[in-house]
């Protein structure tokens, strides 16, 4: 089947080809943020690792706003001018306005990533910011402002934290928090890498740094959290965590964790439920064949994601690595093991010379099949000076899943941004125009972010879901949705996290291709209710608000 019949050929307007995504300039979007990497001659490792970003509706007006993380003061850098994070309010016309100061979310740490979740179940999204030697928790005050409750919540720590994820691991209806911890980079543990071929300090692969243990916090339901990872496989696994996704790999209704580690094995924590001595986790990455490469070597895992790529009802995984290591497309064998399809899919060949960070499985053209986007960039800014094959700034990649079930590289049709080269890091997806076409935000280390407007979904129909839990967690993380349109039935799990340092639009957009109607949507709500709800008589090409156990109502175009 050719690309045009598969729905991936560039759009045509008045006989002219148009790209799948259009990059918006700062003048067009109003987003003037520029990330400060704090690059120095000493090449301190945190300088090259950030930043991340989030799509969130902080003011509950029905439109996706944007939060961008910046660096800040640290033990190795004292800014000579103010450096802050940025919150941009969606003006509902394709532009954004900076409201950071009035919202009270400027940061103040050497920031890395962001995770958004309604941890207090009040219907308003809260913001967790990770960073070097600290983190922040901003509670939404429900009036356009936030309060720093980090210490009060019991989340203060001095670890170098990276990606984080909100999810309800014990099914009590409250979001818990998992935080990736990277290496021990305290001044007394900052062993040098030596010099590169140019005789200069450089951002080396962190083999020389000590690993740390990631952190799992239980939500106590009173605004505080308790670390519960000590003594568990999570607390015993020394790693160098960079990416995490909460997903259900064995379809038992409990959320598991897949963690990408840099230069040590990845971890797959299976949630075994309550036991006689507390909640039981089992780390099975080695047995599941997702811990190491196919030749048994640890790789530099950075970005991760999970989705039902093959539409068989089981969650598949993805992990991105540095150049020469290949990225992995892990297909679920339905028995808590996986096999790598990267070579079969063409992803291995396309990424051999690239280093991957932010990424996402998503259906960019609403044909009902999962596609893939990758943001890349080498961590060493001098790599191009002593090797011809690998570059510091690298291209974005876009893959479309055709009717043959394979991922096809369509980057050449994706638009001018995909012909450029970037030092990309975090990546978030979200529908900021409320038109059902999921857009992309790419973070650039030491540069301005890329806002990519989706122009590829206009020819297909869709249904958008804003799920709201009542007995389960308000964000409905862990809900499984089945939808039928025409003769096709598909499923999607509401995962949490994924990508790198970033957080996505919490709504689900269900693509139905050329089908004129959605016949039925079946929602399996997570614990504690585990309610199954079937919806019919659904509208097309608009969002609906689904309240657990109460049916749905269409959402107006104004949100």
Coordinates of C-alpha atoms in Angstrom, one line a residue:
X1 CA 0.0 0.0 0.0
X2 CA 1.4 3.4 -0.9
X3 CA 1.9 6.3 1.4
X4 CA -1.1 8.3 0.0
X5 CA -3.6 5.4 0.5
X6 CA -2.2 4.9 4.0
X7 CA -3.0 8.4 4.9
X8 CA 0.5 9.7 5.4
X9 CA 1.1 11.6 2.2
X10 CA 1.5 15.3 2.8
X11 CA -1.8 17.3 2.7
X12 CA -2.6 19.2 -0.5
X13 CA -4.1 22.7 -0.6
X14 CA -4.9 24.2 -4.0
X15 CA -2.6 21.6 -5.6
X16 CA 0.3 22.4 -3.3
X17 CA 1.7 20.0 -0.8
X18 CA 1.3 21.1 2.9
X19 CA 3.3 19.6 5.7
X20 CA 1.9 17.4 8.5
X21 CA 3.1 19.8 11.2
X22 CA 3.7 23.5 11.1
X23 CA 6.2 25.2 13.5
X24 CA 4.8 28.3 15.1
X25 CA 7.2 31.2 15.7
X26 CA 7.3 33.1 19.0
X27 CA 5.6 36.0 17.2
X28 CA 2.7 33.7 16.2
X29 CA 2.3 31.9 19.5
X30 CA 3.4 34.5 22.1
X31 CA 5.8 32.0 23.7
X32 CA 9.0 33.9 24.1
X33 CA 10.6 31.4 26.7
X34 CA 14.3 30.4 26.1
X35 CA 15.9 27.7 28.2
X36 CA 19.1 28.6 30.0
X37 CA 21.4 25.6 30.0
X38 CA 24.1 27.4 32.1
X39 CA 26.7 25.8 29.9
X40 CA 30.2 26.3 31.3
X41 CA 33.8 25.3 30.5
X42 CA 33.6 22.8 33.3
X43 CA 30.7 21.0 31.5
X44 CA 28.8 20.1 34.7
X45 CA 26.5 17.2 33.8
X46 CA 23.1 18.9 34.8
X47 CA 23.7 21.5 32.2
X48 CA 23.0 19.1 29.3
X49 CA 20.1 17.1 30.8
X50 CA 17.1 19.5 30.8
X51 CA 14.4 20.7 30.2
X52 CA 10.9 19.3 30.2
X53 CA 7.4 20.7 29.6
X54 CA 3.7 20.1 30.2
X55 CA 0.3 20.7 28.6
X56 CA -2.2 21.3 31.4
X57 CA -5.4 23.2 32.0
X58 CA -4.4 25.1 35.1
X59 CA -7.4 27.4 35.2
X60 CA -10.1 24.8 34.2
X61 CA -11.4 26.8 31.3
X62 CA -11.2 23.8 28.9
X63 CA -8.1 24.9 27.0
X64 CA -4.6 23.5 27.3
X65 CA -2.0 25.8 28.8
X66 CA 1.8 25.3 28.8
X67 CA 4.4 25.0 31.5
X68 CA 8.1 25.1 30.7
X69 CA 10.9 24.2 33.1
X70 CA 14.1 26.2 33.3
X71 CA 17.4 25.9 35.2
X72 CA 18.2 28.0 38.2
X73 CA 20.7 28.6 41.1
X74 CA 22.7 25.6 42.2
X75 CA 26.0 24.7 43.9
X76 CA 27.8 25.0 40.5
X77 CA 25.9 28.0 39.0
X78 CA 24.8 31.4 40.2
X79 CA 22.8 33.2 37.5
X80 CA 23.8 36.8 36.8
X81 CA 20.2 37.6 35.7
X82 CA 16.8 36.2 36.7
X83 CA 16.1 32.7 35.4
X84 CA 12.6 31.2 35.9
X85 CA 10.2 28.6 34.7
X86 CA 7.2 29.8 32.6
X87 CA 3.4 29.2 32.7
X88 CA 1.6 30.3 29.5
X89 CA -2.2 30.8 29.5
X90 CA -4.0 29.7 26.4
X91 CA -5.8 32.7 24.9
X92 CA -8.1 30.4 22.9
X93 CA -7.0 31.9 19.6
X94 CA -3.8 30.0 19.0
X95 CA -1.7 32.4 21.2
X96 CA -0.5 32.3 24.8
X97 CA 0.2 34.8 27.5
X98 CA 2.9 34.5 30.2
X99 CA 1.2 34.4 33.6
X100 CA 4.1 32.9 35.6
X101 CA 4.6 35.6 38.2
X102 CA 0.9 36.1 39.1
X103 CA 0.5 32.3 39.2
X104 CA 3.5 31.9 41.6
X105 CA 5.2 29.0 39.7
X106 CA 8.5 30.6 38.8
X107 CA 10.6 27.8 40.2
X108 CA 13.9 28.7 41.9
X109 CA 15.8 25.4 41.6
X110 CA 17.9 24.0 38.8
X111 CA 14.8 22.5 37.2
X112 CA 14.6 19.4 35.1
X113 CA 11.1 18.0 34.5
X114 CA 7.4 18.4 35.3
X115 CA 4.6 16.0 36.2
X116 CA 1.0 17.3 36.4
X117 CA -1.7 15.5 38.4
X118 CA -4.7 16.3 40.7
X119 CA -3.2 14.7 43.8
X120 CA -5.9 16.2 46.2
X121 CA -8.9 15.2 44.0
X122 CA -10.3 18.8 44.0
X123 CA -10.7 18.9 40.2
X124 CA -7.7 21.2 39.6
X125 CA -4.3 20.1 38.3
X126 CA -1.3 20.4 40.6
X127 CA 2.4 20.7 39.4
X128 CA 5.4 18.7 40.5
X129 CA 8.8 20.1 39.3
X130 CA 11.9 17.9 39.5
X131 CA 15.4 19.2 39.5
X132 CA 19.1 18.9 40.5
X133 CA 19.4 18.8 44.3
X134 CA 15.7 19.5 44.9
X135 CA 12.1 19.5 43.7
X136 CA 8.9 21.5 44.1
X137 CA 5.2 20.7 44.6
X138 CA 2.8 23.5 43.6
X139 CA -0.8 23.0 44.8
X140 CA -3.4 24.7 42.7
X141 CA -5.3 27.3 44.7
X142 CA -8.2 27.2 42.2
X143 CA -8.0 30.9 41.5
X144 CA -5.2 31.1 38.9
X145 CA -2.5 30.9 41.6
X146 CA -0.4 28.1 43.1
X147 CA 1.1 27.5 46.6
X148 CA 4.5 25.9 47.2
X149 CA 3.7 23.0 49.5
X150 CA 6.8 20.9 49.0
X151 CA 7.9 20.8 52.6
X152 CA 4.4 20.5 54.0
X153 CA 3.7 17.6 51.7
X154 CA 6.8 15.8 52.8
X155 CA 8.4 15.8 49.4
X156 CA 11.6 17.7 50.1
X157 CA 14.7 15.8 49.1
X158 CA 18.2 16.6 47.8
X159 CA 18.3 13.9 45.1
X160 CA 18.9 14.8 41.5
X161 CA 15.4 14.0 40.3
X162 CA 14.4 13.8 36.7
X163 CA 11.1 12.3 35.3
X164 CA 8.2 11.8 37.6
X165 CA 4.7 10.2 37.3
X166 CA 1.4 10.5 39.1
X167 CA -0.5 7.2 39.4
X168 CA -2.6 5.3 41.9
X169 CA -0.6 2.2 42.6
X170 CA -2.8 0.8 45.5
X171 CA -6.2 1.6 44.0
X172 CA -7.4 3.8 46.9
X173 CA -8.6 6.6 44.6
X174 CA -5.7 8.9 45.3
X175 CA -2.7 9.7 43.1
X176 CA 0.7 8.6 44.4
X177 CA 4.0 9.8 43.0
X178 CA 7.0 8.0 41.6
X179 CA 10.1 10.1 41.1
X180 CA 13.2 9.0 39.0
X181 CA 16.5 9.7 40.8
X182 CA 19.6 10.1 38.6
X183 CA 23.2 10.0 39.8
X184 CA 24.9 11.2 42.9
X185 CA 26.4 14.5 41.7
X186 CA 27.0 16.2 45.0
X187 CA 30.2 18.2 45.1
X188 CA 32.1 15.4 47.0
X189 CA 31.0 12.8 44.5
X190 CA 31.6 14.7 41.3
X191 CA 34.4 12.6 39.9
X192 CA 35.6 13.9 36.6
X193 CA 35.5 12.2 33.2
X194 CA 38.9 13.4 32.2
X195 CA 39.2 15.2 28.9
X196 CA 37.9 14.4 25.4
X197 CA 40.0 14.1 22.2
X198 CA 40.2 17.9 22.1
X199 CA 41.7 18.0 25.6
X200 CA 38.6 19.7 27.1
X201 CA 36.1 18.9 29.8
X202 CA 33.0 17.4 28.2
X203 CA 29.6 16.0 29.1
X204 CA 30.5 12.3 29.4
X205 CA 28.3 9.3 29.6
X206 CA 27.6 8.9 33.3
X207 CA 29.3 5.6 33.9
X208 CA 31.7 7.2 36.3
X209 CA 29.0 8.5 38.6
X210 CA 27.3 6.6 41.4
X211 CA 23.7 5.5 40.9
X212 CA 20.9 6.3 43.3
X213 CA 17.5 4.8 44.2
X214 CA 14.3 6.2 42.8
X215 CA 11.4 7.3 45.2
X216 CA 7.8 6.1 45.6
X217 CA 5.6 8.3 47.6
X218 CA 2.2 7.2 48.9
X219 CA -0.6 9.8 49.0
X220 CA -1.9 9.9 52.6
X221 CA -5.1 11.8 51.5
X222 CA -4.4 14.7 53.8
X223 CA -2.1 16.7 51.6
X224 CA 1.0 14.8 52.7
X225 CA 3.0 11.9 51.3
X226 CA 5.0 9.1 52.8
X227 CA 8.0 7.5 51.1
X228 CA 7.2 3.8 50.8
X229 CA 10.0 2.6 48.5
X230 CA 12.5 1.7 51.3
X231 CA 12.8 -2.1 51.7
X232 CA 11.0 -2.8 48.5
X233 CA 12.5 -3.8 45.1
X234 CA 12.2 -0.1 44.1
X235 CA 14.2 1.0 47.1
X236 CA 16.8 -1.7 46.6
X237 CA 17.4 -1.1 42.9
X238 CA 20.3 1.3 42.4
X239 CA 19.8 3.0 39.1
X240 CA 20.3 6.1 37.1
X241 CA 16.7 6.9 36.3
X242 CA 15.8 9.3 33.4
X243 CA 12.4 8.2 32.0
X244 CA 9.3 6.5 33.5
X245 CA 5.8 5.5 32.4
X246 CA 3.1 4.1 34.5
X247 CA 1.2 1.4 32.6
X248 CA -0.4 -2.1 33.0
X249 CA 1.8 -4.6 31.2
X250 CA -0.1 -7.8 32.3
X251 CA -3.7 -6.6 32.2
X252 CA -4.3 -7.3 35.9
X253 CA -5.8 -3.8 36.5
X254 CA -2.9 -2.6 38.6
X255 CA -0.4 0.0 37.3
X256 CA 3.2 -1.1 36.8
X257 CA 6.3 1.1 36.2
X258 CA 8.8 1.0 33.4
X259 CA 12.0 3.0 34.1
X260 CA 14.8 3.9 31.7
X261 CA 18.2 4.0 33.3
X262 CA 21.4 5.5 31.9
X263 CA 24.3 3.0 31.6
X264 CA 22.7 0.5 33.9
X265 CA 19.8 -1.9 33.2
X266 CA 16.3 -0.6 32.9
X267 CA 13.8 -1.6 35.5
X268 CA 10.3 -3.0 35.1
X269 CA 8.4 -3.0 38.4
X270 CA 5.4 -5.2 38.4
X271 CA 2.6 -4.2 40.8
X272 CA 1.7 -7.5 42.6
X273 CA -0.8 -5.9 45.0
X274 CA -1.2 -6.1 48.7
X275 CA 0.8 -8.7 50.7
X276 CA 1.3 -9.7 54.3
X277 CA 4.1 -7.3 54.7
X278 CA 2.8 -4.3 52.7
X279 CA 2.4 -3.6 49.1
X280 CA 4.4 -6.0 46.9
X281 CA 6.5 -5.0 43.9
X282 CA 8.6 -7.3 41.7
X283 CA 11.4 -6.1 39.4
X284 CA 11.4 -8.4 36.3
X285 CA 13.2 -6.4 33.6
X286 CA 15.8 -9.1 33.0
X287 CA 13.3 -11.9 32.7
X288 CA 11.0 -9.7 30.6
X289 CA 13.9 -9.0 28.3
X290 CA 13.6 -5.2 28.6
X291 CA 16.5 -4.6 31.0
X292 CA 19.4 -4.9 28.5
X293 CA 20.1 -4.9 24.8
X294 CA 19.7 -8.1 22.8
X295 CA 23.4 -8.8 23.3
X296 CA 23.1 -8.3 27.0
X297 CA 24.6 -4.9 27.4
X298 CA 23.3 -2.0 29.5
X299 CA 22.4 1.0 27.4
X300 CA 21.8 4.7 28.0
X301 CA 18.0 4.7 28.4
X302 CA 16.5 8.1 28.4
X303 CA 12.9 8.5 27.0
X304 CA 10.2 5.8 27.4
X305 CA 6.6 5.3 26.6
X306 CA 3.8 2.7 26.6
X307 CA 0.8 2.1 24.3
X308 CA -1.1 -0.7 22.6
X309 CA 0.9 -0.4 19.4
X310 CA -0.5 -3.6 17.8
X311 CA -4.2 -3.2 18.9
X312 CA -4.2 -6.6 20.6
X313 CA -5.3 -5.2 24.0
X314 CA -1.8 -5.4 25.5
X315 CA 0.6 -2.5 26.3
X316 CA 3.8 -2.4 24.4
X317 CA 6.9 -0.4 25.4
X318 CA 9.5 1.9 23.9
X319 CA 12.9 3.1 25.1
X320 CA 15.3 5.5 23.4
X321 CA 19.1 5.3 23.9
X322 CA 22.2 7.1 22.6
X323 CA 23.8 6.7 19.3
X324 CA 25.1 3.3 18.2
X325 CA 22.8 1.6 20.8
X326 CA 19.6 1.5 18.8
X327 CA 16.2 2.4 20.2
X328 CA 13.8 -0.4 21.2
X329 CA 10.2 -1.1 20.2
X330 CA 9.2 -3.8 22.8
X331 CA 6.1 -5.8 21.7
X332 CA 4.2 -7.5 24.6
X333 CA 4.2 -11.3 24.5
X334 CA 1.2 -11.4 26.9
X335 CA 3.2 -13.3 29.5
X336 CA 5.2 -10.6 31.2
X337 CA 7.9 -10.8 28.5
X338 CA 8.6 -8.7 25.4
X339 CA 10.5 -8.9 22.1
X340 CA 12.2 -6.1 20.3
X341 CA 10.6 -5.1 17.0
X342 CA 12.9 -2.1 16.4
X343 CA 14.7 -3.7 13.4
X344 CA 11.4 -5.0 11.9
X345 CA 9.7 -1.6 12.3
X346 CA 12.7 0.3 10.7
X347 CA 13.2 2.3 13.9
X348 CA 16.6 0.7 14.7
X349 CA 18.0 1.7 11.3
X350 CA 16.6 5.3 11.5
X351 CA 17.9 5.9 15.0
X352 CA 21.4 4.2 14.8
X353 CA 23.3 7.5 14.9
X354 CA 20.8 9.4 17.1
X355 CA 20.4 10.0 20.8
X356 CA 16.7 10.0 21.9
X357 CA 15.0 11.8 24.7
X358 CA 11.4 13.0 24.5
X359 CA 9.0 10.7 22.6
X360 CA 5.4 9.7 22.3
X361 CA 3.2 7.1 20.9
X362 CA 0.1 9.0 19.6
X363 CA -2.3 9.0 16.7
X364 CA -1.4 12.2 15.0
X365 CA -3.8 11.7 12.0
X366 CA -6.8 10.1 13.9
X367 CA -6.9 7.0 11.8
X368 CA -7.1 4.9 15.0
X369 CA -3.6 3.5 14.8
X370 CA -0.7 4.6 17.0
X371 CA 2.1 6.6 15.5
X372 CA 5.4 7.7 17.0
X373 CA 7.4 10.9 17.4
X374 CA 11.0 11.2 18.6
X375 CA 13.0 14.2 19.8
X376 CA 16.8 13.8 19.6
X377 CA 20.1 15.4 20.4
X378 CA 23.5 14.3 21.5
X379 CA 24.4 15.1 25.1
X380 CA 28.0 16.1 24.2
X381 CA 28.0 19.5 22.5
X382 CA 31.5 18.7 21.1
X383 CA 30.7 15.3 19.6
X384 CA 30.8 16.6 16.0
X385 CA 34.3 17.9 16.4
X386 CA 35.9 14.4 16.8
X387 CA 33.5 12.2 14.8
X388 CA 32.0 12.6 11.4
X389 CA 28.9 10.4 11.8
X390 CA 27.3 11.7 15.0
X391 CA 26.2 15.3 15.4
X392 CA 25.3 17.4 18.5
X393 CA 22.1 18.8 17.1
X394 CA 19.9 16.1 15.5
X395 CA 16.6 15.9 13.6
X396 CA 13.1 15.1 14.9
X397 CA 11.6 11.8 13.6
X398 CA 8.0 11.0 12.8
X399 CA 6.7 7.5 12.1
X400 CA 3.3 6.6 10.8
X401 CA 1.7 3.2 11.4
X402 CA 0.2 2.0 8.1
X403 CA -2.4 -0.6 7.5
X404 CA 0.3 -3.2 7.4
X405 CA 0.9 -2.6 11.1
X406 CA 4.4 -1.3 10.6
X407 CA 5.9 2.1 11.5
X408 CA 7.0 4.0 8.5
X409 CA 9.4 7.0 8.7
X410 CA 7.5 9.9 7.2
X411 CA 9.7 12.7 8.5
X412 CA 10.3 14.0 5.0
X413 CA 6.6 14.8 4.7
X414 CA 6.2 16.1 8.3
X415 CA 7.3 19.7 7.7
X416 CA 10.2 22.1 7.8
X417 CA 10.8 21.6 11.5
X418 CA 11.7 17.9 10.7
X419 CA 14.4 19.1 8.3
X420 CA 16.0 21.1 11.1
X421 CA 18.5 20.0 13.8
X422 CA 18.0 20.6 17.5
X423 CA 19.5 19.8 20.9
X424 CA 16.1 18.5 21.9
X425 CA 15.1 17.1 25.3
X426 CA 11.6 16.9 26.7
X427 CA 8.5 16.4 24.5
X428 CA 4.8 16.8 25.4
X429 CA 1.7 16.3 23.2
X430 CA -1.6 18.1 23.6
X431 CA -4.5 19.6 21.7
X432 CA -4.1 23.3 22.4
X433 CA -6.7 24.4 19.7
X434 CA -9.4 21.9 20.9
X435 CA -9.9 20.7 17.3
X436 CA -9.0 17.0 17.9
X437 CA -5.6 17.3 16.2
X438 CA -3.0 16.5 18.8
X439 CA -0.1 19.0 18.7
X440 CA 3.5 18.7 19.9
X441 CA 5.8 20.7 22.1
X442 CA 9.5 20.0 21.9
X443 CA 11.9 21.4 24.5
X444 CA 15.4 22.5 23.4
X445 CA 18.4 22.5 25.8
X446 CA 19.7 26.1 25.7
X447 CA 17.1 27.3 23.2
X448 CA 13.5 28.1 22.5
X449 CA 10.9 25.4 22.5
X450 CA 9.2 24.2 19.3
X451 CA 5.4 24.4 19.1
X452 CA 4.3 22.1 16.3
X453 CA 0.7 22.6 15.1
X454 CA -0.9 19.4 13.8
X455 CA -2.2 19.8 10.2
X456 CA -2.5 16.1 9.5
X457 CA -5.7 15.1 11.3
X458 CA -8.2 17.2 9.4
X459 CA -9.4 14.5 7.1
X460 CA -10.4 12.0 9.8
X461 CA -13.1 12.0 12.4
X462 CA -12.5 11.7 16.2
X463 CA -14.0 11.8 19.7
X464 CA -12.3 13.5 22.6
X465 CA -12.8 12.2 26.2
X466 CA -12.3 14.2 29.4
X467 CA -12.5 11.4 32.0
X468 CA -13.3 12.4 35.5
X469 CA -13.2 9.8 38.3
X470 CA -15.5 9.9 41.3
X471 CA -14.6 6.7 43.3
X472 CA -11.3 6.3 41.4
X473 CA -8.7 9.0 41.2
X474 CA -10.1 12.2 39.7
X475 CA -7.7 12.0 36.7
X476 CA -8.8 8.5 35.9
X477 CA -5.3 7.3 35.5
X478 CA -5.5 3.6 34.8
X479 CA -8.8 3.7 33.0
X480 CA -9.1 1.4 29.9
X481 CA -11.2 2.6 27.0
X482 CA -12.6 0.5 24.2
X483 CA -14.2 2.2 21.2
X484 CA -16.0 0.8 18.2
X485 CA -16.5 2.7 14.9
X486 CA -17.6 0.9 11.8
X487 CA -16.2 -2.6 11.8
X488 CA -13.1 -1.6 13.9
X489 CA -12.7 -2.0 17.7
X490 CA -9.8 -0.5 19.4
X491 CA -8.5 0.0 23.0
X492 CA -6.4 2.5 24.9
X493 CA -5.1 2.6 28.5
X494 CA -4.9 5.9 30.2
X495 CA -1.2 5.7 31.1
X496 CA 0.7 8.4 33.0
X497 CA 4.1 9.9 32.3
X498 CA 6.1 8.7 29.4
X499 CA 8.4 10.7 27.2
X500 CA 11.2 12.5 29.1
X501 CA 10.8 15.1 31.8
X502 CA 7.3 15.9 30.4
X503 CA 3.6 15.7 31.0
X504 CA 0.8 15.5 28.4
X505 CA -2.7 16.6 27.8
X506 CA -4.8 14.4 30.1
X507 CA -7.6 14.1 27.6
X508 CA -7.9 11.1 25.2
X509 CA -8.5 11.7 21.5
X510 CA -10.0 8.5 19.9
X511 CA -9.4 8.5 16.1
X512 CA -12.1 6.8 14.0
X513 CA -10.7 7.6 10.5
X514 CA -13.5 7.9 7.8
X515 CA -16.1 6.3 10.0
X516 CA -19.1 8.7 10.4
X517 CA -20.0 7.7 13.9
X518 CA -18.7 6.1 17.1
X519 CA -20.9 3.1 17.8
X520 CA -19.9 2.6 21.4
X521 CA -17.4 3.6 24.0
X522 CA -16.8 1.2 26.9
X523 CA -14.8 2.5 29.9
X524 CA -13.3 0.3 32.5
X525 CA -12.7 2.6 35.4
X526 CA -9.8 1.8 37.7
X527 CA -10.0 0.7 41.4
X528 CA -11.5 1.1 43.8
X529 CA -14.7 1.1 41.8
X530 CA -13.7 -1.0 38.8
X531 CA -16.9 0.1 37.2
X532 CA -17.6 -0.8 33.6
X533 CA -19.6 1.9 31.7
X534 CA -20.9 1.8 28.2
X535 CA -21.8 4.9 26.2
X536 CA -23.8 5.3 23.0
X537 CA -25.4 8.1 21.1
X538 CA -22.0 9.9 21.0
X539 CA -21.2 13.0 19.0
X540 CA -18.3 13.1 16.6
X541 CA -15.5 15.7 16.2
X542 CA -15.9 17.2 19.7
X543 CA -14.9 16.6 23.3
X544 CA -17.2 15.1 25.9
X545 CA -16.9 15.1 29.7
X546 CA -17.4 11.7 31.1
X547 CA -18.1 11.6 34.9
X548 CA -17.6 8.1 36.4
X549 CA -21.0 6.4 36.6
X550 CA -22.9 9.4 35.5
X551 CA -22.7 9.3 31.7
X552 CA -21.4 12.1 29.5
X553 CA -22.1 15.6 28.4
X554 CA -20.7 17.4 25.3
X555 CA -18.2 20.1 26.0
X556 CA -18.8 23.4 24.2
X557 CA -16.3 24.7 21.7
X558 CA -15.5 27.4 24.3
X559 CA -14.4 24.7 26.8

